[in-house]
Amino acid sequence: MNLSNLKISAKLLFGFSVIVLLTALTGGLAIYQMGRIDSATAELSEDWLPEITHGSELQALLNDMRRAELQHVVAVNTDEKKAEAQRIDSNIAKLGEVARRLESRLKSPAERQFFDKYKQEIAAYLATSTKLVELSSVGPAGQDATIKYLKGDSRAAFRAIFKTLSDMSVANTKGADNAATQAHQT
């Protein structure tokens, strides 16, 4: 069949049909790619960023708790010590709440592994915190033992949990970067 033998109306119909078909294919491909972009964006906003946020909240609460411990150690009267002990207790409650929110979002085995390590280390750190407050509450007579414990076991437990949270943050940031790269490539 030769196109030159066809009527002009048939040629136009054929041309428009090809254009409509190409437009539909282009639109379908665009919708598919937009779906992939939406999926990568959702992964970023719903998976990675909340986990990074929760990890940062845990770090901030731990930092505040550590400062409260230090203030408890240097406090000279019982009212100051009591206020810092209440601040520590408040942070412990907040840590539990944020940890529950973070745990409910975990999806991968690697995330679960980091979180399990965090749970072990937070238990150890809370035990050292309790002992530190007890030592500090003794007063000037127990100051040497308090300072030794503060610089020893207490510091080691704090650094261990903070390293785990930092490692978790790095892993989540890499996941977010991968999702962003995928969206950009799409």
CSV table of C-alpha atoms in Angstrom, one decimal:
chain,number,residue,atom,x,y,z
A,1,MET,CA,0.0,0.0,0.0
A,2,ASN,CA,1.3,3.4,-1.0
A,3,LEU,CA,0.4,6.5,1.0
A,4,SER,CA,0.3,8.6,-2.1
A,5,ASN,CA,-2.7,6.5,-3.4
A,6,LEU,CA,-4.8,7.3,-0.4
A,7,LYS,CA,-7.3,10.1,-0.1
A,8,ILE,CA,-6.2,13.2,1.8
A,9,SER,CA,-8.8,12.4,4.6
A,10,ALA,CA,-7.3,9.0,5.1
A,11,LYS,CA,-3.8,10.5,5.2
A,12,LEU,CA,-4.9,13.0,7.8
A,13,LEU,CA,-6.6,10.4,9.8
A,14,PHE,CA,-3.5,8.2,9.7
A,15,GLY,CA,-1.3,11.1,10.7
A,16,PHE,CA,-3.5,12.2,13.6
A,17,SER,CA,-3.8,8.7,14.8
A,18,VAL,CA,0.0,8.3,14.9
A,19,ILE,CA,0.3,11.6,16.8
A,20,VAL,CA,-2.5,10.6,19.3
A,21,LEU,CA,-0.8,7.2,19.8
A,22,LEU,CA,2.6,8.8,20.4
A,23,THR,CA,1.0,11.4,22.8
A,24,ALA,CA,-0.7,8.6,24.7
A,25,LEU,CA,2.6,6.6,25.0
A,26,THR,CA,4.4,9.7,26.1
A,27,GLY,CA,1.7,10.5,28.7
A,28,GLY,CA,1.7,6.9,29.9
A,29,LEU,CA,5.5,6.9,30.3
A,30,ALA,CA,5.3,10.3,32.1
A,31,ILE,CA,2.7,9.0,34.5
A,32,TYR,CA,4.8,5.9,35.2
A,33,GLN,CA,7.9,8.0,35.9
A,34,MET,CA,6.0,10.4,38.1
A,35,GLY,CA,4.8,7.4,40.1
A,36,ARG,CA,8.4,6.3,40.6
A,37,ILE,CA,9.3,9.9,41.7
A,38,ASP,CA,6.4,9.9,44.1
A,39,SER,CA,7.4,6.5,45.5
A,40,ALA,CA,11.0,7.8,46.1
A,41,THR,CA,9.7,11.0,47.6
A,42,ALA,CA,7.3,9.1,49.9
A,43,GLU,CA,10.2,6.8,51.0
A,44,LEU,CA,12.2,9.9,51.9
A,45,SER,CA,9.5,11.7,53.8
A,46,GLU,CA,7.7,8.7,55.4
A,47,ASP,CA,10.6,6.4,56.1
A,48,TRP,CA,14.0,8.0,56.3
A,49,LEU,CA,13.4,11.5,57.5
A,50,PRO,CA,11.2,10.6,60.5
A,51,GLU,CA,13.8,8.1,61.6
A,52,ILE,CA,16.6,10.7,61.3
A,53,THR,CA,14.4,13.1,63.3
A,54,HIS,CA,13.7,10.5,66.0
A,55,GLY,CA,17.4,9.7,66.3
A,56,SER,CA,18.2,13.4,66.6
A,57,GLU,CA,15.5,13.7,69.3
A,58,LEU,CA,17.1,10.9,71.2
A,59,GLN,CA,20.5,12.5,71.0
A,60,ALA,CA,19.2,15.8,72.2
A,61,LEU,CA,17.4,14.2,75.1
A,62,LEU,CA,20.5,12.3,76.0
A,63,ASN,CA,22.6,15.4,75.9
A,64,ASP,CA,20.2,17.2,78.1
A,65,MET,CA,20.1,14.3,80.5
A,66,ARG,CA,23.9,14.2,80.6
A,67,ARG,CA,24.0,18.0,81.4
A,68,ALA,CA,21.4,17.4,84.2
A,69,GLU,CA,23.6,14.7,85.6
A,70,LEU,CA,26.6,17.0,85.6
A,71,GLN,CA,24.5,19.7,87.2
A,72,HIS,CA,23.4,17.2,89.8
A,73,VAL,CA,27.0,16.4,90.6
A,74,VAL,CA,28.1,20.1,91.0
A,75,ALA,CA,24.9,21.2,92.8
A,76,VAL,CA,25.5,22.1,96.5
A,77,ASN,CA,22.1,22.0,98.0
A,78,THR,CA,19.3,19.5,98.0
A,79,ASP,CA,16.8,21.7,96.1
A,80,GLU,CA,19.2,22.0,93.2
A,81,LYS,CA,19.9,18.3,93.2
A,82,LYS,CA,16.2,17.5,93.4
A,83,ALA,CA,15.5,19.8,90.4
A,84,GLU,CA,18.2,18.1,88.3
A,85,ALA,CA,16.9,14.6,89.4
A,86,GLN,CA,13.4,15.6,88.1
A,87,ARG,CA,14.9,16.8,84.9
A,88,ILE,CA,16.7,13.4,84.5
A,89,ASP,CA,13.4,11.6,85.2
A,90,SER,CA,11.6,13.7,82.7
A,91,ASN,CA,14.2,13.0,80.0
A,92,ILE,CA,14.0,9.3,80.7
A,93,ALA,CA,10.2,9.3,80.1
A,94,LYS,CA,10.7,11.3,76.9
A,95,LEU,CA,13.5,8.9,75.7
A,96,GLY,CA,11.0,6.0,76.1
A,97,GLU,CA,8.3,7.8,74.2
A,98,VAL,CA,10.6,8.7,71.3
A,99,ALA,CA,12.2,5.2,71.2
A,100,ARG,CA,8.7,3.7,70.9
A,101,ARG,CA,7.9,6.0,68.0
A,102,LEU,CA,11.2,5.1,66.3
A,103,GLU,CA,10.8,1.4,66.9
A,104,SER,CA,7.3,1.4,65.3
A,105,ARG,CA,8.9,2.8,62.1
A,106,LEU,CA,11.8,0.3,61.7
A,107,LYS,CA,11.6,-1.8,58.5
A,108,SER,CA,15.0,-3.3,57.7
A,109,PRO,CA,17.0,-5.8,59.6
A,110,ALA,CA,19.9,-3.3,59.8
A,111,GLU,CA,17.7,-0.8,61.4
A,112,ARG,CA,16.4,-3.4,63.9
A,113,GLN,CA,20.0,-4.4,64.7
A,114,PHE,CA,20.9,-0.7,65.5
A,115,PHE,CA,17.8,-0.3,67.6
A,116,ASP,CA,18.4,-3.6,69.5
A,117,LYS,CA,22.0,-2.3,70.3
A,118,TYR,CA,20.5,1.0,71.4
A,119,LYS,CA,18.0,-0.8,73.8
A,120,GLN,CA,20.9,-2.6,75.4
A,121,GLU,CA,23.0,0.5,75.7
A,122,ILE,CA,20.2,2.7,77.0
A,123,ALA,CA,19.5,0.1,79.8
A,124,ALA,CA,23.2,0.2,80.7
A,125,TYR,CA,23.3,4.0,80.6
A,126,LEU,CA,20.2,4.4,82.7
A,127,ALA,CA,21.7,2.1,85.3
A,128,THR,CA,24.9,4.2,85.4
A,129,SER,CA,22.7,7.4,85.6
A,130,THR,CA,20.8,6.0,88.6
A,131,LYS,CA,24.1,5.1,90.3
A,132,LEU,CA,25.6,8.5,89.5
A,133,VAL,CA,22.7,10.3,91.1
A,134,GLU,CA,22.9,8.1,94.1
A,135,LEU,CA,26.6,8.8,94.5
A,136,SER,CA,26.1,12.5,94.0
A,137,SER,CA,23.3,12.6,96.5
A,138,VAL,CA,25.6,11.5,99.3
A,139,GLY,CA,27.1,14.9,99.3
A,140,PRO,CA,30.7,16.1,99.8
A,141,ALA,CA,31.7,12.9,101.6
A,142,GLY,CA,31.2,10.9,98.4
A,143,GLN,CA,32.5,13.5,95.9
A,144,ASP,CA,35.7,11.6,95.0
A,145,ALA,CA,33.7,8.4,94.3
A,146,THR,CA,31.1,10.4,92.3
A,147,ILE,CA,33.8,12.1,90.2
A,148,LYS,CA,35.6,8.8,89.5
A,149,TYR,CA,32.3,7.2,88.5
A,150,LEU,CA,31.3,10.2,86.4
A,151,LYS,CA,34.6,10.1,84.4
A,152,GLY,CA,34.6,6.3,84.2
A,153,ASP,CA,31.6,4.0,83.8
A,154,SER,CA,29.1,6.8,83.3
A,155,ARG,CA,31.1,8.5,80.6
A,156,ALA,CA,31.8,5.2,78.8
A,157,ALA,CA,28.1,4.3,78.8
A,158,PHE,CA,27.1,7.7,77.5
A,159,ARG,CA,29.7,7.6,74.7
A,160,ALA,CA,28.7,4.1,73.7
A,161,ILE,CA,25.0,5.0,73.3
A,162,PHE,CA,25.8,8.2,71.6
A,163,LYS,CA,28.1,6.3,69.1
A,164,THR,CA,25.3,3.9,68.3
A,165,LEU,CA,22.8,6.7,67.7
A,166,SER,CA,25.4,8.5,65.5
A,167,ASP,CA,25.9,5.3,63.5
A,168,MET,CA,22.1,4.9,63.2
A,169,SER,CA,21.9,8.4,61.9
A,170,VAL,CA,24.6,7.8,59.3
A,171,ALA,CA,22.8,4.7,58.1
A,172,ASN,CA,19.5,6.6,57.8
A,173,THR,CA,21.1,9.5,56.0
A,174,LYS,CA,22.6,7.1,53.5
A,175,GLY,CA,19.2,5.5,52.9
A,176,ALA,CA,17.7,9.0,52.4
A,177,ASP,CA,20.5,9.9,50.1
A,178,ASN,CA,19.9,6.8,48.0
A,179,ALA,CA,16.2,7.5,47.8
A,180,ALA,CA,16.9,11.1,46.7
A,181,THR,CA,19.4,9.9,44.1
A,182,GLN,CA,16.8,7.4,42.8
A,183,ALA,CA,14.3,10.3,42.5
A,184,HIS,CA,16.8,12.5,40.7
A,185,GLN,CA,17.7,9.7,38.3
A,186,THR,CA,14.1,9.1,37.5
